[in-house]
Coordinates of C-alpha atoms and ligand atoms in Angstrom, one line a residue:
M1 CA 0.0 0.0 0.0
S2 CA 1.4 3.4 -0.9
R3 CA 1.3 6.3 1.4
F4 CA -1.2 8.0 -1.0
L5 CA -4.0 5.4 -0.7
N6 CA -7.0 6.9 1.0
S7 CA -7.1 5.7 4.5
K8 CA -10.8 4.9 4.2
F9 CA -9.9 1.8 2.2
N10 CA -9.1 -1.6 3.8
L11 CA -8.8 -3.4 0.5
D12 CA -9.5 -7.1 0.2
P13 CA -9.5 -7.6 -3.6
Y14 CA -10.6 -10.6 -5.6
D15 CA -7.7 -13.1 -5.9
T16 CA -7.0 -13.8 -9.6
S17 CA -3.7 -15.6 -9.1
E18 CA -5.1 -19.1 -9.7
E19 CA -6.9 -17.9 -12.8
L20 CA -3.8 -16.4 -14.2
E21 CA -1.9 -19.7 -13.5
S22 CA -4.6 -21.7 -15.2
M23 CA -4.0 -19.9 -18.5
N24 CA -0.8 -21.9 -19.1
G25 CA -2.1 -24.9 -21.0
Y26 CA -4.4 -26.2 -18.3
D27 CA -8.0 -27.5 -18.8
R28 CA -9.8 -24.5 -17.2
L29 CA -12.4 -26.1 -15.1
N30 CA -12.2 -23.5 -12.4
T31 CA -13.9 -20.3 -13.7
N32 CA -17.3 -21.5 -15.0
E33 CA -16.8 -20.4 -18.5
L34 CA -18.1 -22.4 -21.5
P35 CA -15.6 -24.3 -23.6
F36 CA -17.1 -23.1 -26.9
Q37 CA -15.4 -20.5 -29.1
P38 CA -17.3 -17.7 -30.7
S39 CA -18.9 -18.2 -34.2
A40 CA -17.2 -16.9 -37.4
D41 CA -20.1 -14.5 -37.8
L42 CA -19.5 -13.0 -34.3
I43 CA -15.8 -12.6 -35.0
K44 CA -16.6 -10.9 -38.3
S45 CA -19.1 -8.5 -36.6
V46 CA -16.5 -7.6 -33.9
G47 CA -13.9 -6.9 -36.7
I48 CA -16.4 -4.6 -38.5
S49 CA -17.1 -2.7 -35.2
A50 CA -13.3 -2.2 -34.8
E51 CA -13.3 0.0 -37.9
T52 CA -15.0 2.8 -36.0
L53 CA -13.0 2.6 -32.8
N54 CA -12.0 6.3 -33.2
F55 CA -15.5 7.1 -32.0
Y56 CA -16.9 6.6 -28.5
S57 CA -19.2 3.6 -28.1
D58 CA -22.9 4.1 -27.9
P59 CA -23.5 4.9 -24.2
D60 CA -27.1 3.5 -24.4
C61 CA -26.2 0.3 -26.3
L62 CA -29.3 0.9 -28.3
K63 CA -29.1 -1.9 -30.8
L64 CA -28.2 -4.4 -28.2
R65 CA -30.9 -3.0 -25.9
E66 CA -33.6 -3.4 -28.5
K67 CA -32.6 -7.0 -29.2
L68 CA -32.3 -8.0 -25.6
A69 CA -35.5 -6.3 -24.5
A70 CA -37.4 -8.3 -27.2
L71 CA -35.7 -11.6 -26.1
M72 CA -36.3 -11.0 -22.4
N73 CA -39.8 -9.6 -22.9
V74 CA -39.1 -6.5 -20.9
K75 CA -39.1 -2.8 -21.8
K76 CA -35.9 -1.2 -23.1
S77 CA -36.1 1.2 -20.1
E78 CA -36.0 -1.7 -17.7
I79 CA -32.5 -2.8 -18.7
V80 CA -29.1 -1.5 -17.6
F81 CA -25.8 -2.8 -19.1
G82 CA -22.6 -3.4 -17.2
N83 CA -19.0 -4.2 -18.0
G84 CA -19.6 -7.7 -16.9
S85 CA -22.3 -8.3 -14.3
D86 CA -19.6 -7.6 -11.7
E87 CA -19.9 -4.0 -12.7
I88 CA -23.6 -4.1 -12.2
L89 CA -23.1 -5.6 -8.8
N90 CA -20.7 -2.7 -8.0
F91 CA -23.5 -0.2 -9.1
L92 CA -26.0 -2.0 -6.9
F93 CA -23.8 -1.9 -3.8
T94 CA -23.0 1.8 -4.6
A95 CA -26.7 2.7 -5.1
F96 CA -28.8 0.6 -2.8
C97 CA -27.1 -0.6 0.4
G98 CA -27.6 2.4 2.6
R99 CA -29.4 0.2 5.1
G100 CA -26.9 -2.7 4.7
A101 CA -26.9 -5.9 2.8
A102 CA -27.7 -9.6 3.5
F103 CA -26.6 -12.6 1.6
P104 CA -25.9 -16.3 2.2
D105 CA -22.7 -17.3 4.0
I106 CA -21.8 -19.5 1.1
T107 CA -22.3 -17.7 -2.2
Y108 CA -20.5 -15.6 -4.8
S109 CA -17.4 -14.3 -3.0
F110 CA -17.6 -10.9 -4.7
Y111 CA -20.5 -9.8 -2.6
K112 CA -18.4 -9.7 0.6
I113 CA -15.6 -8.0 -1.3
L114 CA -17.9 -5.3 -2.6
A115 CA -19.7 -4.8 0.7
K116 CA -16.4 -4.3 2.5
F117 CA -15.2 -1.9 -0.3
H118 CA -18.3 0.2 0.1
G119 CA -18.3 0.1 3.9
V120 CA -21.7 -1.6 3.8
D121 CA -22.8 -3.3 6.9
F122 CA -23.4 -6.9 5.8
L123 CA -25.1 -9.9 7.3
Q124 CA -24.1 -13.4 6.1
I125 CA -27.0 -15.8 6.6
P126 CA -26.0 -19.5 6.9
L127 CA -27.2 -22.1 4.4
D128 CA -29.0 -25.0 6.0
E129 CA -27.2 -28.4 6.6
N130 CA -28.0 -29.4 3.1
F131 CA -26.4 -26.3 1.7
R132 CA -29.8 -24.8 0.8
I133 CA -31.2 -21.3 1.3
N134 CA -34.1 -21.4 3.8
P135 CA -36.5 -18.5 2.9
D136 CA -37.6 -18.4 6.6
D137 CA -34.1 -17.2 7.5
Y138 CA -34.7 -14.0 5.3
K139 CA -37.0 -12.1 7.6
N140 CA -36.8 -9.0 9.7
L141 CA -33.8 -7.7 7.9
G142 CA -34.4 -4.1 8.6
G143 CA -34.5 -3.0 5.0
R144 CA -31.1 -4.5 4.1
T145 CA -30.7 -5.2 0.4
I146 CA -30.8 -8.9 -0.1
F147 CA -28.6 -10.6 -2.7
I148 CA -29.3 -14.2 -3.8
V149 CA -27.6 -16.1 -6.5
N150 CA -30.0 -18.5 -8.2
P151 CA -28.9 -21.2 -8.9
N152 CA -26.4 -20.5 -6.1
A153 CA -22.7 -20.6 -6.6
P154 CA -20.7 -22.6 -5.7
T155 CA -23.4 -25.2 -4.7
G156 CA -25.4 -25.1 -8.0
L157 CA -28.6 -25.6 -5.9
I158 CA -31.7 -23.7 -7.1
L159 CA -34.4 -22.0 -5.1
S160 CA -38.0 -22.3 -6.4
L161 CA -39.9 -19.4 -7.7
D162 CA -42.3 -19.7 -4.8
D163 CA -39.4 -19.5 -2.3
I164 CA -38.1 -16.4 -4.0
K165 CA -41.6 -14.8 -4.0
K166 CA -41.8 -15.6 -0.3
I167 CA -38.5 -13.7 0.3
I168 CA -39.8 -10.8 -1.7
N169 CA -43.2 -10.7 0.1
Q170 CA -41.8 -10.9 3.6
N171 CA -39.3 -8.0 2.9
P172 CA -41.4 -5.2 1.4
E173 CA -38.9 -2.6 2.7
S174 CA -35.9 -4.4 1.0
L175 CA -34.6 -4.4 -2.5
I176 CA -34.2 -8.1 -3.6
I177 CA -31.4 -8.8 -6.1
I178 CA -31.5 -12.1 -7.8
D179 CA -28.3 -12.9 -9.5
E180 CA -29.1 -15.3 -12.4
A181 CA -25.6 -15.8 -13.8
Y182 CA -26.3 -19.5 -14.2
V183 CA -30.1 -19.6 -14.7
D184 CA -29.9 -20.7 -18.3
F185 CA -28.6 -24.1 -17.2
A186 CA -31.6 -24.7 -14.9
E187 CA -35.0 -26.0 -15.8
E188 CA -36.9 -23.8 -18.2
N189 CA -38.8 -20.9 -16.6
S190 CA -36.6 -20.8 -13.5
S191 CA -35.9 -17.1 -14.0
V192 CA -37.8 -14.5 -12.0
K193 CA -37.3 -11.8 -14.7
D194 CA -41.1 -11.6 -15.4
L195 CA -41.7 -10.7 -11.8
I196 CA -40.0 -7.3 -12.2
H197 CA -43.4 -6.2 -13.6
K198 CA -45.2 -7.3 -10.4
Y199 CA -42.7 -6.4 -7.7
K200 CA -41.1 -2.9 -7.6
N201 CA -38.5 -4.1 -5.1
L202 CA -36.8 -6.7 -7.4
A203 CA -33.8 -6.5 -9.6
V204 CA -32.5 -9.4 -11.7
V205 CA -28.8 -9.6 -12.8
R206 CA -27.7 -11.6 -15.8
T207 CA -24.5 -12.1 -17.7
F208 CA -23.2 -12.9 -21.2
S209 CA -20.2 -14.6 -19.6
K210 CA -21.7 -18.1 -19.1
S211 CA -24.4 -19.5 -21.4
R212 CA -23.6 -16.9 -24.0
C213 CA -19.9 -17.7 -24.1
L214 CA -18.6 -14.1 -23.9
A215 CA -16.7 -14.0 -20.6
G216 CA -13.8 -12.2 -22.3
A217 CA -16.0 -9.5 -23.8
R218 CA -17.3 -8.4 -20.3
L219 CA -21.0 -7.9 -20.7
G220 CA -23.8 -8.2 -18.1
W221 CA -27.1 -6.6 -17.6
C222 CA -29.7 -5.9 -15.0
M223 CA -33.5 -5.9 -15.3
A224 CA -35.8 -4.0 -12.9
C225 CA -38.8 -1.6 -12.9
E226 CA -38.1 1.7 -14.6
E227 CA -37.5 3.6 -11.4
I228 CA -34.8 1.2 -10.2
A229 CA -33.3 0.9 -13.6
K230 CA -33.0 4.7 -13.9
D231 CA -31.2 4.9 -10.5
I232 CA -28.6 2.3 -11.7
N233 CA -28.3 4.0 -15.1
D234 CA -27.7 7.3 -13.4
I235 CA -24.9 5.7 -11.3
K236 CA -23.5 4.2 -14.5
N237 CA -23.6 7.6 -16.3
T238 CA -21.9 9.2 -13.3
V239 CA -18.9 6.9 -13.1
A240 CA -18.6 5.2 -16.5
P241 CA -21.0 6.5 -19.3
Y242 CA -19.2 4.5 -22.1
N243 CA -18.8 1.3 -20.0
I244 CA -19.6 -1.0 -22.9
N245 CA -17.0 -0.8 -25.6
A246 CA -18.1 -1.0 -29.3
M247 CA -16.6 -4.4 -29.9
T248 CA -18.4 -5.9 -26.9
Q249 CA -21.7 -4.3 -28.1
A250 CA -21.1 -6.0 -31.5
A251 CA -20.2 -9.3 -29.9
G252 CA -23.3 -9.2 -27.7
L253 CA -25.6 -8.4 -30.6
A254 CA -24.1 -11.2 -32.7
V255 CA -24.7 -13.7 -29.9
L256 CA -28.3 -12.6 -29.5
E257 CA -28.8 -13.0 -33.2
D258 CA -27.9 -16.7 -32.9
E259 CA -30.1 -17.9 -30.1
E260 CA -30.1 -21.4 -31.7
R261 CA -26.4 -21.7 -31.1
T262 CA -26.8 -20.6 -27.5
Q263 CA -29.6 -23.1 -26.8
K264 CA -27.5 -25.8 -28.4
N265 CA -24.5 -25.0 -26.2
I266 CA -26.7 -24.9 -23.1
N267 CA -28.2 -28.3 -23.9
L268 CA -24.8 -29.8 -24.5
I269 CA -23.5 -28.6 -21.2
K270 CA -26.5 -29.9 -19.4
T271 CA -26.1 -33.3 -20.9
V272 CA -22.4 -33.5 -20.1
R273 CA -23.1 -32.2 -16.6
D274 CA -25.7 -34.9 -15.8
D275 CA -23.5 -37.6 -17.2
T276 CA -20.4 -36.4 -15.3
K277 CA -22.5 -36.2 -12.1
N278 CA -23.5 -39.8 -12.4
K279 CA -20.0 -41.0 -13.2
L280 CA -18.6 -39.1 -10.2
R281 CA -21.2 -40.7 -7.9
E282 CA -20.1 -44.1 -9.2
I283 CA -16.6 -43.5 -7.8
G284 CA -17.7 -42.4 -4.4
F285 CA -18.2 -38.6 -4.8
E286 CA -21.0 -36.8 -3.2
V287 CA -22.3 -34.4 -5.9
L288 CA -25.0 -31.8 -5.2
D289 CA -27.8 -31.6 -7.7
S290 CA -26.6 -28.8 -9.9
S291 CA -28.8 -26.5 -12.0
A292 CA -25.7 -24.6 -13.2
N293 CA -22.7 -25.3 -15.5
F294 CA -20.6 -26.7 -12.6
L295 CA -20.7 -29.4 -10.0
F296 CA -20.0 -29.0 -6.3
V297 CA -18.4 -32.3 -5.1
R298 CA -16.6 -34.0 -2.3
H299 CA -15.3 -37.5 -1.9
E300 CA -16.2 -39.7 1.0
K301 CA -12.6 -40.7 1.7
I302 CA -10.2 -38.2 0.1
N303 CA -10.0 -34.6 1.2
G304 CA -10.7 -31.7 -1.2
S305 CA -7.2 -30.2 -1.4
E306 CA -5.7 -33.6 -2.3
I307 CA -8.1 -34.0 -5.2
F308 CA -7.4 -30.4 -6.3
E309 CA -3.6 -31.0 -6.2
A310 CA -3.9 -34.4 -8.0
L311 CA -5.8 -32.8 -10.9
K312 CA -3.5 -29.8 -11.0
R313 CA -0.5 -32.1 -11.4
R314 CA -2.2 -33.4 -14.5
K315 CA -2.9 -29.9 -15.8
I316 CA -6.5 -29.8 -14.9
M317 CA -7.6 -26.8 -12.8
I318 CA -10.7 -27.0 -10.7
R319 CA -11.8 -24.6 -7.9
H320 CA -10.9 -25.4 -4.3
F321 CA -12.2 -23.4 -1.4
N322 CA -10.2 -23.3 1.8
K323 CA -12.7 -21.0 3.5
P324 CA -15.2 -21.2 5.0
E325 CA -14.4 -24.5 6.7
K326 CA -17.9 -25.8 6.0
I327 CA -16.9 -26.4 2.4
A328 CA -13.2 -27.2 2.8
D329 CA -13.6 -30.7 1.5
F330 CA -15.6 -29.6 -1.6
N331 CA -14.4 -28.6 -5.0
R332 CA -16.2 -26.9 -7.8
I333 CA -15.8 -28.4 -11.2
T334 CA -16.8 -26.4 -14.3
I335 CA -18.4 -28.5 -17.0
G336 CA -16.1 -28.5 -20.0
T337 CA -16.3 -30.6 -23.2
A338 CA -17.2 -34.3 -23.0
E339 CA -13.6 -35.1 -23.7
Q340 CA -12.3 -32.8 -20.9
M341 CA -14.7 -34.5 -18.5
Q342 CA -13.7 -38.0 -19.6
N343 CA -10.0 -37.0 -19.1
M344 CA -10.7 -35.6 -15.7
L345 CA -12.7 -38.7 -14.7
E346 CA -9.8 -40.9 -15.7
V347 CA -7.5 -39.0 -13.4
L348 CA -10.0 -39.2 -10.6
R349 CA -10.5 -42.9 -11.0
E350 CA -6.7 -43.3 -10.5
V351 CA -6.7 -41.0 -7.5
V352 CA -9.6 -42.9 -5.9
K353 CA -7.9 -46.3 -6.5
Q354 CA -4.7 -45.3 -4.7
Ligands
LIG1 C1 -22.9 -15.6 -9.3 C2 -22.1 -14.7 -10.2 N1 -22.5 -13.5 -10.5 C3 -21.8 -12.7 -11.2 C4 -20.6 -13.1 -11.8 C5 -19.8 -12.1 -12.7 O1 -19.8 -12.4 -14.0 P1 -19.4 -11.4 -15.1 O2 -18.8 -10.2 -14.4 O3 -18.4 -12.2 -15.9 O4 -20.7 -11.1 -15.8 C6 -20.1 -14.4 -11.6 C7 -18.9 -14.9 -12.2 O5 -18.4 -16.0 -12.1 C8 -20.9 -15.2 -10.7 O6 -20.5 -16.5 -10.5

């Protein structure tokens, strides 16, 4: 820390060291990306957009907005775009956590990082013994903004629409944020996006990084009633009016123009996920029932760090969590191609035999 850093900060940034390491020829099964490269049409669109990089990008992402609004069945004014959904989350912590925040104790680690950064008083609500969110635990929260990832990360477990409605109904003074980064891998109609028309205290966060295979382009969005969307957009225009660069806008539009490809990718991942889950169970792994593009697993006899190290030695990177202790024996495995999964299973069969 330099002597110039504002003393109000006690920074606890996201640790990217493992991700950087995994870029050196490893199978990347640690960051929940999809293994499918962009289409030739998308690459062409991005190239064309680069021809006008001398101009600022469209601050309203109009073409993208029109296309996405039609696909999501919401109004254009109910959408806000972010440089990845992480930026949206930052806007939400900036804008709406004056009375504090609440989120599960085991969930996306960025929430705690952002809460600390913004000096937000946060409450971490324990998952139950089956790693599930119990809606009854989300009561009397004094107007704190509630963040729920659905399906949750890293567990992959999904909360029903009725349970989410229950949380919304029992917290009329709170804004409820549902982070649906992985919802496309769940059963159809698992999203609560349509409820933004019914509930004026709901915001839904989504990303192009997972099911739409654009993690490197950095594009996410939020859907909420016009009033909330305007607040977020005002924050965006205050700190980063041109937050979505022209090439990313072109990439996003190209992905939306090829929904068939997206659906095909999603179905493939779901099939490989369910097959991998069964095969892991056959060799003694406990595997939670995932509705996402990853599996949360532990072995009955071998501890989590041993499994992580064994795979790493074979150039396969998965995600190991040392903290909190409750999940120290678990690993999170991103679903890759069928071949990658087969390769990983072969290594695990050897590890289990020893
Ligand atoms: C639950 C959840 N929300 C948001 C994000 C951020 O995604 P991005 O910033 O790539 O849109 C992630 C990334 O892994 C995530 O797991």
